[in-house]
Amino acid sequence: MYAERVLSGMRPTGSLHLGHFHGVLKNWIKLQHAYPCLFFVADWHALTTQYDNPHGIEQSTWEMVIDWLAAGVDPAQATLFIQSQVPEHAELHLLLSMMTPLGWLERVPTYKDQQQKLDSKDLSTYGFLGYPLLMSSDILIYRADKVPVGEDQVPHVEFTRELARRFNHMYGREPGFEEKAMAAVKKLGSKNARSYTQLRTRFQQEGDATAIERAHALLNDVPGLALDDRERLLGYLEGTGKMILVEPGALLTEASKMPGLDGQKMSKSYNNTITLREDESQVRHKIKRMPTDPARVCRTDAGDPDKCPVWQLHMIYSDAACRDWVQQGCRSAGIGCLECKQPVIDGILREQAPMRERAQTYLDDTALVRSIIADGNDKARQLAQETMRDVREAMGLNYS
Ligand code: TRP
Ligand code: SF4
């Protein structure tokens, strides 16, 4: 139940570019081997800013899912799903909204920032203010403890931690908690009970965080421990009430070093991207058109790779020998810029080849993509329903 679990979401932006691949997707692909992972399309999140023009969202969702699969996100290892197809996210969002202080939402740094940045649009909506809470619901509903995100999203994960703590504190305080927790300790068996008690003391008296981790591991390994007892024992460790929602941690994704065609960060809004499955001829064309060191007006002028965006691509795609060749050739005017660009073109095409191939399988068989997502939706819904049962009960909505 509390096994380590990774969850991350992406807004449906349509086709992804190589910046997404190097920044986010490579990380997901690595994580899917190491942990149970859930990756989802945050289509409701798209509506928080695109509510006035929602019709492209569905198309963008499918395109993005194909890009995930093309990049090597493996549905046999990770669960892929669409947020709106698991309506439990909305129920949790609603229930959490009852106990979320308005000030917490207003203080989230992206709130005022984004409102100002996107000032052509009216973002003084309820949905936009509540967007971090929706993200919290996405995370908490799977009791995910690892959330890979970029730096801009770290405050949202922090917000989620605080909310989980507040929730557990408020609703985990059942009558007779202490007695029930002690009874649960006894059920661990004498050896485990002793270790648990020692670890709890170590945490409470010395603040030793590794003690908490070890105690969590211990509770995970005890066979046949009832769910509510597990929640009590987890909460009792830290001295709060039952731990119904799990506090997640951010797994910071390193900012992508992928430069765009103009040397700025690759981004759709700068119009400097190469998409994951960009046409081969387009790749050649775009790289050939790339600006180079402005000092190299003529072929005979020497250049400086440090002033050239093509060099940044060599840093990603070329080996040491090739980079030496560029450094020497550029500074001595020994090579021309088109010549210099060829290994970059080759490198990108080589990287894209397996993605193009995988994508083709899915483009030829869209039913396969739908069934991967349908499976993922089912798996996600099952996990979400487990959490919702506990949340409803904790909030006094258990009409059984
Ligand atoms: N807010 C994220 C973004 O805009 C996407 C997202 C939504 C997300 N829910 C999430 C990411 C839950 C991680 C976990 O990029
Ligand atoms: Fe840039 Fe290469 Fe031309 Fe030098 S030779 S300016 S590194 S493209």
Tab-separated table of C-alpha atoms and ligand atoms in Angstrom:
chain	number	residue	atom	x	y	z
A	1	MET	CA	0.000	0.000	0.000
A	2	TYR	CA	2.710	2.459	0.899
A	3	ALA	CA	5.277	1.022	-1.484
A	4	GLU	CA	7.339	3.730	-3.080
A	5	ARG	CA	5.384	5.104	-5.953
A	6	VAL	CA	6.228	7.681	-8.598
A	7	LEU	CA	3.610	9.922	-10.145
A	8	SER	CA	3.938	12.658	-12.699
A	9	GLY	CA	1.691	14.489	-15.090
A	10	MET	CA	2.049	16.587	-18.185
A	11	ARG	CA	-0.336	19.040	-19.736
A	12	PRO	CA	-1.438	17.991	-23.211
A	13	THR	CA	0.538	20.315	-25.438
A	14	GLY	CA	0.377	18.266	-28.625
A	15	SER	CA	3.587	17.007	-30.141
A	16	LEU	CA	6.594	17.132	-27.849
A	17	HIS	CA	10.059	18.311	-28.810
A	18	LEU	CA	13.591	17.172	-28.119
A	19	GLY	CA	13.754	19.440	-25.075
A	20	HIS	CA	10.949	17.397	-23.487
A	21	PHE	CA	12.816	14.240	-24.394
A	22	HIS	CA	16.116	15.290	-22.839
A	23	GLY	CA	14.496	17.022	-19.876
A	24	VAL	CA	11.503	14.968	-18.816
A	25	LEU	CA	10.986	11.790	-20.781
A	26	LYS	CA	14.468	10.335	-20.385
A	27	ASN	CA	13.984	10.725	-16.657
A	28	TRP	CA	10.605	8.983	-16.739
A	29	ILE	CA	12.096	6.140	-18.746
A	30	LYS	CA	14.812	5.695	-16.159
A	31	LEU	CA	12.332	5.817	-13.271
A	32	GLN	CA	9.965	3.272	-14.801
A	33	HIS	CA	12.619	0.582	-14.327
A	34	ALA	CA	13.203	1.504	-10.709
A	35	TYR	CA	9.718	2.136	-9.273
A	36	PRO	CA	6.064	1.540	-9.938
A	37	CYS	CA	5.243	4.645	-11.984
A	38	LEU	CA	2.046	6.422	-12.918
A	39	PHE	CA	2.203	8.958	-15.729
A	40	PHE	CA	-0.865	10.878	-16.773
A	41	VAL	CA	-2.137	13.501	-19.174
A	42	ALA	CA	-3.284	16.482	-17.122
A	43	ASP	CA	-6.167	17.441	-19.397
A	44	TRP	CA	-8.160	19.185	-16.681
A	45	HIS	CA	-5.098	21.276	-15.949
A	46	ALA	CA	-5.088	22.403	-19.567
A	47	LEU	CA	-8.611	23.720	-18.999
A	48	THR	CA	-7.489	25.958	-16.142
A	49	THR	CA	-5.891	28.260	-18.715
A	50	GLN	CA	-7.559	27.092	-21.937
A	51	TYR	CA	-11.164	27.047	-20.811
A	52	ASP	CA	-12.094	29.404	-23.631
A	53	ASN	CA	-10.785	27.099	-26.331
A	54	PRO	CA	-10.983	23.495	-25.192
A	55	HIS	CA	-11.425	21.781	-28.529
A	56	GLY	CA	-7.814	20.977	-29.283
A	57	ILE	CA	-7.173	19.269	-25.966
A	58	GLU	CA	-8.306	15.793	-26.937
A	59	GLN	CA	-6.219	15.729	-30.104
A	60	SER	CA	-3.211	17.058	-28.187
A	61	THR	CA	-3.664	14.320	-25.625
A	62	TRP	CA	-3.408	11.508	-28.168
A	63	GLU	CA	-0.451	13.104	-29.915
A	64	MET	CA	1.362	13.461	-26.636
A	65	VAL	CA	0.658	9.897	-25.574
A	66	ILE	CA	2.086	8.648	-28.868
A	67	ASP	CA	5.176	10.750	-28.206
A	68	TRP	CA	5.572	9.235	-24.740
A	69	LEU	CA	5.362	5.760	-26.230
A	70	ALA	CA	7.674	6.715	-29.074
A	71	ALA	CA	10.248	8.008	-26.621
A	72	GLY	CA	10.262	4.688	-24.806
A	73	VAL	CA	7.817	5.101	-21.949
A	74	ASP	CA	6.801	1.483	-21.608
A	75	PRO	CA	3.168	0.624	-20.837
A	76	ALA	CA	4.289	-2.792	-19.621
A	77	GLN	CA	6.194	-1.077	-16.823
A	78	ALA	CA	4.400	2.178	-16.158
A	79	THR	CA	0.702	2.990	-15.892
A	80	LEU	CA	-0.350	5.620	-18.434
A	81	PHE	CA	-3.706	7.313	-18.103
A	82	ILE	CA	-5.775	10.447	-18.627
A	83	GLN	CA	-6.729	12.566	-15.639
A	84	SER	CA	-10.340	13.252	-16.642
A	85	GLN	CA	-10.952	9.529	-17.077
A	86	VAL	CA	-10.401	9.047	-13.343
A	87	PRO	CA	-13.092	11.341	-11.933
A	88	GLU	CA	-12.034	10.476	-8.370
A	89	HIS	CA	-9.419	13.227	-8.765
A	90	ALA	CA	-12.290	15.706	-8.837
A	91	GLU	CA	-13.947	14.265	-5.775
A	92	LEU	CA	-10.742	14.514	-3.794
A	93	HIS	CA	-10.225	18.036	-5.086
A	94	LEU	CA	-13.675	18.983	-3.826
A	95	LEU	CA	-13.222	17.398	-0.405
A	96	LEU	CA	-9.787	18.941	0.058
A	97	SER	CA	-11.130	22.318	-1.002
A	98	MET	CA	-13.242	22.348	2.160
A	99	MET	CA	-10.160	22.464	4.370
A	100	THR	CA	-7.729	24.380	2.185
A	101	PRO	CA	-7.080	27.894	3.473
A	102	LEU	CA	-7.589	30.436	0.712
A	103	GLY	CA	-4.376	32.183	1.704
A	104	TRP	CA	-2.348	29.072	0.943
A	105	LEU	CA	-3.586	29.149	-2.655
A	106	GLU	CA	-3.095	32.877	-3.084
A	107	ARG	CA	0.468	32.562	-1.859
A	108	VAL	CA	1.514	29.883	-4.384
A	109	PRO	CA	4.174	31.736	-6.414
A	110	THR	CA	2.880	30.671	-9.842
A	111	TYR	CA	-0.559	32.147	-9.131
A	112	LYS	CA	0.215	35.846	-9.501
A	113	ASP	CA	3.152	35.214	-11.885
A	114	GLN	CA	1.102	33.300	-14.412
A	115	GLN	CA	-1.817	35.677	-14.128
A	116	GLN	CA	0.502	38.517	-15.057
A	117	LYS	CA	2.301	36.583	-17.775
A	118	LEU	CA	-0.879	35.466	-19.472
A	119	ASP	CA	-2.519	38.835	-19.090
A	120	SER	CA	-4.329	38.562	-22.406
A	121	LYS	CA	-6.596	36.074	-20.714
A	122	ASP	CA	-8.887	36.448	-17.740
A	123	LEU	CA	-7.415	34.112	-15.174
A	124	SER	CA	-9.314	35.391	-12.197
A	125	THR	CA	-11.264	32.173	-12.143
A	126	TYR	CA	-12.010	29.713	-9.410
A	127	GLY	CA	-10.380	26.900	-11.411
A	128	PHE	CA	-7.142	28.766	-11.931
A	129	LEU	CA	-6.807	29.647	-8.268
A	130	GLY	CA	-7.526	26.028	-7.369
A	131	TYR	CA	-5.018	24.604	-9.836
A	132	PRO	CA	-2.364	23.727	-7.226
A	133	LEU	CA	-5.045	21.954	-5.226
A	134	LEU	CA	-6.019	19.929	-8.269
A	135	MET	CA	-2.370	18.974	-8.611
A	136	SER	CA	-2.317	17.986	-4.938
A	137	SER	CA	-5.317	15.771	-5.513
A	138	ASP	CA	-3.537	14.116	-8.467
A	139	ILE	CA	-0.646	13.273	-6.197
A	140	LEU	CA	-2.413	12.403	-2.958
A	141	ILE	CA	-5.015	10.180	-4.533
A	142	TYR	CA	-2.240	7.706	-5.464
A	143	ARG	CA	-0.391	8.113	-2.197
A	144	ALA	CA	2.620	8.829	-4.377
A	145	ASP	CA	5.741	9.630	-2.435
A	146	LYS	CA	7.951	10.642	-5.362
A	147	VAL	CA	6.927	13.314	-7.798
A	148	PRO	CA	9.359	14.164	-10.593
A	149	VAL	CA	8.836	17.799	-11.552
A	150	GLY	CA	10.752	20.762	-12.856
A	151	GLU	CA	11.838	23.539	-10.555
A	152	ASP	CA	8.760	25.674	-11.229
A	153	GLN	CA	6.519	22.938	-9.821
A	154	VAL	CA	8.428	22.312	-6.589
A	155	PRO	CA	6.314	24.816	-4.592
A	156	HIS	CA	3.217	22.843	-5.629
A	157	VAL	CA	4.662	19.652	-4.203
A	158	GLU	CA	5.561	21.514	-1.032
A	159	PHE	CA	1.991	22.813	-0.872
A	160	THR	CA	0.799	19.215	-1.244
A	161	ARG	CA	2.934	18.079	1.678
A	162	GLU	CA	1.480	20.738	3.917
A	163	LEU	CA	-2.003	19.878	2.852
A	164	ALA	CA	-1.483	16.159	3.547
A	165	ARG	CA	-0.151	17.007	6.978
A	166	ARG	CA	-3.112	19.242	7.695
A	167	PHE	CA	-5.513	16.563	6.512
A	168	ASN	CA	-3.968	13.838	8.634
A	169	HIS	CA	-3.893	16.111	11.603
A	170	MET	CA	-7.518	17.113	11.195
A	171	TYR	CA	-9.139	13.824	10.222
A	172	GLY	CA	-6.697	11.267	11.538
A	173	ARG	CA	-7.621	12.079	15.146
A	174	GLU	CA	-10.113	9.362	15.801
A	175	PRO	CA	-11.397	8.880	19.346
A	176	GLY	CA	-9.038	6.664	21.345
A	177	PHE	CA	-6.250	7.028	18.777
A	178	GLU	CA	-3.490	6.458	21.301
A	179	GLU	CA	-5.010	3.230	22.637
A	180	LYS	CA	-5.739	1.950	19.168
A	181	ALA	CA	-2.191	2.696	18.082
A	182	MET	CA	-0.772	0.830	21.072
A	183	ALA	CA	-3.000	-2.133	20.374
A	184	ALA	CA	-1.716	-2.096	16.785
A	185	VAL	CA	1.876	-2.134	18.026
A	186	LYS	CA	1.129	-5.348	19.918
A	187	LYS	CA	-0.212	-6.943	16.752
A	188	LEU	CA	3.198	-6.521	15.110
A	189	GLY	CA	4.635	-9.422	17.077
A	190	SER	CA	7.178	-8.922	19.815
A	191	LYS	CA	10.294	-8.529	17.654
A	192	ASN	CA	8.774	-6.052	15.214
A	193	ALA	CA	6.998	-4.235	18.029
A	194	ARG	CA	10.310	-3.718	19.770
A	195	SER	CA	12.007	-2.386	16.634
A	196	TYR	CA	9.054	-0.138	15.869
A	197	THR	CA	9.064	1.315	19.365
A	198	GLN	CA	12.800	1.932	19.258
A	199	LEU	CA	12.602	3.645	15.892
A	200	ARG	CA	9.702	5.790	17.074
A	201	THR	CA	11.646	6.881	20.143
A	202	ARG	CA	14.676	7.640	18.029
A	203	PHE	CA	12.652	9.852	15.762
A	204	GLN	CA	10.712	11.608	18.491
A	205	GLN	CA	13.667	12.236	20.768
A	206	GLU	CA	16.469	12.758	18.290
A	207	GLY	CA	14.570	13.784	15.171
A	208	ASP	CA	16.385	11.058	13.251
A	209	ALA	CA	14.662	10.962	9.860
A	210	THR	CA	16.276	7.671	8.843
A	211	ALA	CA	14.420	6.100	11.753
A	212	ILE	CA	11.155	7.085	10.062
A	213	GLU	CA	12.271	5.564	6.803
A	214	ARG	CA	13.250	2.340	8.484
A	215	ALA	CA	10.007	2.182	10.369
A	216	HIS	CA	8.067	2.664	7.118
A	217	ALA	CA	10.046	-0.179	5.583
A	218	LEU	CA	9.339	-2.331	8.594
A	219	LEU	CA	5.594	-1.678	8.378
A	220	ASN	CA	5.637	-2.458	4.679
A	221	ASP	CA	7.141	-5.841	5.397
A	222	VAL	CA	4.782	-6.963	8.148
A	223	PRO	CA	2.438	-9.471	6.520
A	224	GLY	CA	-1.281	-9.235	7.116
A	225	LEU	CA	-1.259	-5.873	8.850
A	226	ALA	CA	-4.722	-4.339	8.489
A	227	LEU	CA	-4.943	-1.092	6.567
A	228	ASP	CA	-6.316	1.026	9.404
A	229	ASP	CA	-3.700	-0.328	11.795
A	230	ARG	CA	-0.995	0.520	9.298
A	231	GLU	CA	-2.327	4.074	9.022
A	232	ARG	CA	-2.385	4.373	12.812
A	233	LEU	CA	1.155	3.081	13.168
A	234	LEU	CA	2.414	5.429	10.473
A	235	GLY	CA	0.738	8.385	12.153
A	236	TYR	CA	1.792	7.329	15.635
A	237	LEU	CA	5.428	7.383	14.539
A	238	GLU	CA	5.351	11.105	13.983
A	239	GLY	CA	2.883	11.803	16.741
A	240	THR	CA	0.058	13.018	14.514
A	241	GLY	CA	-3.162	11.137	13.913
A	242	LYS	CA	-3.631	8.344	11.408
A	243	MET	CA	-1.630	8.851	8.261
A	244	ILE	CA	-4.371	8.712	5.661
A	245	LEU	CA	-2.670	10.771	2.999
A	246	VAL	CA	1.021	10.364	2.243
A	247	GLU	CA	3.304	13.385	2.175
A	248	PRO	CA	5.041	13.364	-1.194
A	249	GLY	CA	8.527	14.562	-2.003
A	250	ALA	CA	9.623	16.314	-5.180
A	251	LEU	CA	12.169	14.518	-7.344
A	252	LEU	CA	13.714	17.529	-8.978
A	253	THR	CA	14.143	17.040	-12.714
A	254	GLU	CA	17.278	18.791	-13.824
A	255	ALA	CA	16.491	21.625	-16.152
A	256	SER	CA	16.904	20.507	-19.737
A	257	LYS	CA	20.166	21.618	-21.252
A	258	MET	CA	18.668	21.185	-24.657
A	259	PRO	CA	19.190	24.394	-26.587
A	260	GLY	CA	16.793	25.426	-29.301
A	261	LEU	CA	17.687	26.367	-32.844
A	262	ASP	CA	18.557	29.900	-31.754
A	263	GLY	CA	20.614	28.996	-28.692
A	264	GLN	CA	17.867	29.907	-26.228
A	265	LYS	CA	16.233	27.087	-24.289
A	266	MET	CA	14.149	24.921	-26.611
A	267	SER	CA	10.533	25.909	-26.166
A	268	LYS	CA	7.397	26.006	-28.250
A	269	SER	CA	6.842	29.632	-27.336
A	270	TYR	CA	10.237	30.609	-28.773
A	271	ASN	CA	9.447	28.786	-31.992
A	272	ASN	CA	12.885	27.160	-31.954
A	273	THR	CA	12.046	23.492	-31.587
A	274	ILE	CA	12.661	20.204	-33.301
A	275	THR	CA	9.808	17.850	-32.537
A	276	LEU	CA	10.376	14.299	-31.401
A	277	ARG	CA	9.239	12.898	-34.718
A	278	GLU	CA	10.081	15.819	-36.954
A	279	ASP	CA	10.405	14.944	-40.633
A	280	GLU	CA	13.953	14.054	-41.622
A	281	SER	CA	14.013	16.688	-44.328
A	282	GLN	CA	12.759	19.269	-41.845
A	283	VAL	CA	15.518	18.356	-39.401
A	284	ARG	CA	18.142	18.908	-42.100
A	285	HIS	CA	16.525	22.120	-43.201
A	286	LYS	CA	16.206	23.526	-39.686
A	287	ILE	CA	19.790	22.750	-38.693
A	288	LYS	CA	21.186	24.100	-41.943
A	289	ARG	CA	19.297	27.329	-41.374
A	290	MET	CA	20.563	27.712	-37.816
A	291	PRO	CA	22.495	30.898	-37.081
A	292	THR	CA	26.181	30.443	-36.243
A	293	ASP	CA	28.873	32.666	-34.737
A	294	PRO	CA	27.976	36.047	-36.258
A	295	ALA	CA	31.711	36.785	-36.669
A	296	ARG	CA	31.948	34.084	-39.350
A	297	VAL	CA	30.626	36.100	-42.218
A	298	CYS	CA	32.830	34.415	-44.820
A	299	ARG	CA	34.021	30.856	-44.942
A	300	THR	CA	37.555	32.176	-44.363
A	301	ASP	CA	36.687	34.015	-41.138
A	302	ALA	CA	37.690	32.140	-37.997
A	303	GLY	CA	34.926	31.555	-35.455
A	304	ASP	CA	34.371	30.876	-31.789
A	305	PRO	CA	32.196	27.887	-30.856
A	306	ASP	CA	31.337	29.541	-27.553
A	307	LYS	CA	29.402	32.136	-29.517
A	308	CYS	CA	27.573	29.605	-31.649
A	309	PRO	CA	24.334	27.727	-30.867
A	310	VAL	CA	25.461	24.826	-33.064
A	311	TRP	CA	28.267	24.160	-30.616
A	312	GLN	CA	25.713	23.661	-27.846
A	313	LEU	CA	24.138	20.918	-29.923
A	314	HIS	CA	27.551	19.303	-30.382
A	315	MET	CA	27.776	19.194	-26.598
A	316	ILE	CA	24.731	16.940	-26.644
A	317	TYR	CA	25.194	14.913	-29.794
A	318	SER	CA	28.924	14.614	-30.468
A	319	ASP	CA	31.727	12.587	-28.959
A	320	ALA	CA	35.054	14.018	-27.819
A	321	ALA	CA	36.802	13.443	-31.139
A	322	CYS	CA	34.128	15.271	-33.068
A	323	ARG	CA	34.123	18.135	-30.591
A	324	ASP	CA	37.892	18.512	-30.978
A	325	TRP	CA	37.402	18.601	-34.731
A	326	VAL	CA	34.839	21.413	-34.324
A	327	GLN	CA	37.006	23.434	-31.932
A	328	GLN	CA	40.075	23.229	-34.155
A	329	GLY	CA	38.256	23.640	-37.424
A	330	CYS	CA	36.113	26.558	-36.305
A	331	ARG	CA	38.875	28.558	-34.664
A	332	SER	CA	41.199	28.067	-37.682
A	333	ALA	CA	38.512	28.450	-40.334
A	334	GLY	CA	39.513	24.951	-41.343
A	335	ILE	CA	35.906	23.769	-41.653
A	336	GLY	CA	32.789	25.462	-42.932
A	337	CYS	CA	29.630	25.821	-40.887
A	338	LEU	CA	27.596	23.474	-43.049
A	339	GLU	CA	30.267	20.846	-42.644
A	340	CYS	CA	30.240	21.430	-38.927
A	341	LYS	CA	26.487	20.963	-38.761
A	342	GLN	CA	26.465	17.571	-40.435
A	343	PRO	CA	27.388	15.505	-37.344
A	344	VAL	CA	24.635	17.290	-35.433
A	345	ILE	CA	22.110	16.411	-38.117
A	346	ASP	CA	23.332	12.815	-38.027
A	347	GLY	CA	23.148	12.720	-34.247
A	348	ILE	CA	19.572	13.974	-34.132
A	349	LEU	CA	18.434	11.599	-36.866
A	350	ARG	CA	20.096	8.706	-35.053
A	351	GLU	CA	18.312	9.612	-31.848
A	352	GLN	CA	14.985	9.948	-33.614
A	353	ALA	CA	15.171	6.753	-35.662
A	354	PRO	CA	13.916	4.360	-32.962
A	355	MET	CA	11.285	6.900	-31.895
A	356	ARG	CA	9.971	7.191	-35.430
A	357	GLU	CA	9.812	3.459	-35.700
A	358	ARG	CA	7.964	2.968	-32.422
A	359	ALA	CA	5.580	5.797	-33.230
A	360	GLN	CA	4.715	4.202	-36.557
A	361	THR	CA	3.446	1.079	-34.801
A	362	TYR	CA	1.034	3.206	-32.813
A	363	LEU	CA	0.037	5.457	-35.700
A	364	ASP	CA	-0.824	2.345	-37.702
A	365	ASP	CA	-2.838	0.933	-34.833
A	366	THR	CA	-4.612	3.668	-32.937
A	367	ALA	CA	-6.793	1.051	-31.241
A	368	LEU	CA	-3.653	-0.136	-29.492
A	369	VAL	CA	-3.021	3.327	-28.059
A	370	ARG	CA	-6.628	3.529	-26.860
A	371	SER	CA	-6.396	0.167	-25.181
A	372	ILE	CA	-3.124	1.046	-23.443
A	373	ILE	CA	-4.802	4.123	-22.022
A	374	ALA	CA	-8.002	2.257	-21.169
A	375	ASP	CA	-5.936	-0.260	-19.178
A	376	GLY	CA	-4.060	2.537	-17.468
A	377	ASN	CA	-7.301	4.349	-16.629
A	378	ASP	CA	-8.646	1.176	-15.019
A	379	LYS	CA	-5.525	0.601	-12.946
A	380	ALA	CA	-5.382	4.207	-11.834
A	381	ARG	CA	-9.080	4.247	-10.969
A	382	GLN	CA	-8.658	1.220	-8.762
A	383	LEU	CA	-5.873	2.853	-6.765
A	384	ALA	CA	-7.788	6.112	-6.586
A	385	GLN	CA	-10.891	4.343	-5.289
A	386	GLU	CA	-8.935	2.754	-2.464
A	387	THR	CA	-7.757	6.145	-1.272
A	388	MET	CA	-11.201	7.692	-1.662
A	389	ARG	CA	-12.748	5.031	0.560
A	390	ASP	CA	-10.369	6.040	3.352
A	391	VAL	CA	-10.811	9.750	2.736
A	392	ARG	CA	-14.616	9.554	2.755
A	393	GLU	CA	-14.545	7.543	5.934
A	394	ALA	CA	-12.136	9.958	7.596
A	395	MET	CA	-14.382	12.871	6.665
A	396	GLY	CA	-17.526	11.217	7.965
A	397	LEU	CA	-19.039	10.336	4.580
A	398	ASN	CA	-19.151	6.613	5.001
A	399	TYR	CA	-22.760	5.746	4.213
A	400	SER	CA	-22.365	2.004	4.193
B	1	TRP	N1	1.225	21.122	-13.062
B	1	TRP	C1	2.102	20.340	-13.870
B	1	TRP	C2	2.647	21.209	-15.004
B	1	TRP	O1	2.000	22.170	-15.382
B	1	TRP	C3	1.414	19.132	-14.432
B	1	TRP	C4	0.831	18.302	-13.345
B	1	TRP	C5	-0.467	18.241	-13.008
B	1	TRP	C6	1.545	17.455	-12.460
B	1	TRP	N2	-0.647	17.382	-11.969
B	1	TRP	C7	0.573	16.887	-11.610
B	1	TRP	C8	2.879	17.109	-12.312
B	1	TRP	C9	0.922	16.004	-10.588
B	1	TRP	C10	3.236	16.236	-11.291
B	1	TRP	C11	2.268	15.680	-10.438
B	1	TRP	O2	3.692	20.902	-15.518
B	2	SF4	FE1	29.423	27.300	-35.233
B	2	SF4	FE2	30.573	25.160	-36.252
B	2	SF4	FE3	30.343	27.395	-37.663
B	2	SF4	FE4	32.016	27.307	-35.630
B	2	SF4	S1	32.135	26.089	-37.502
B	2	SF4	S2	30.597	28.942	-36.106
B	2	SF4	S3	30.915	25.992	-34.226
B	2	SF4	S4	28.705	26.109	-36.940
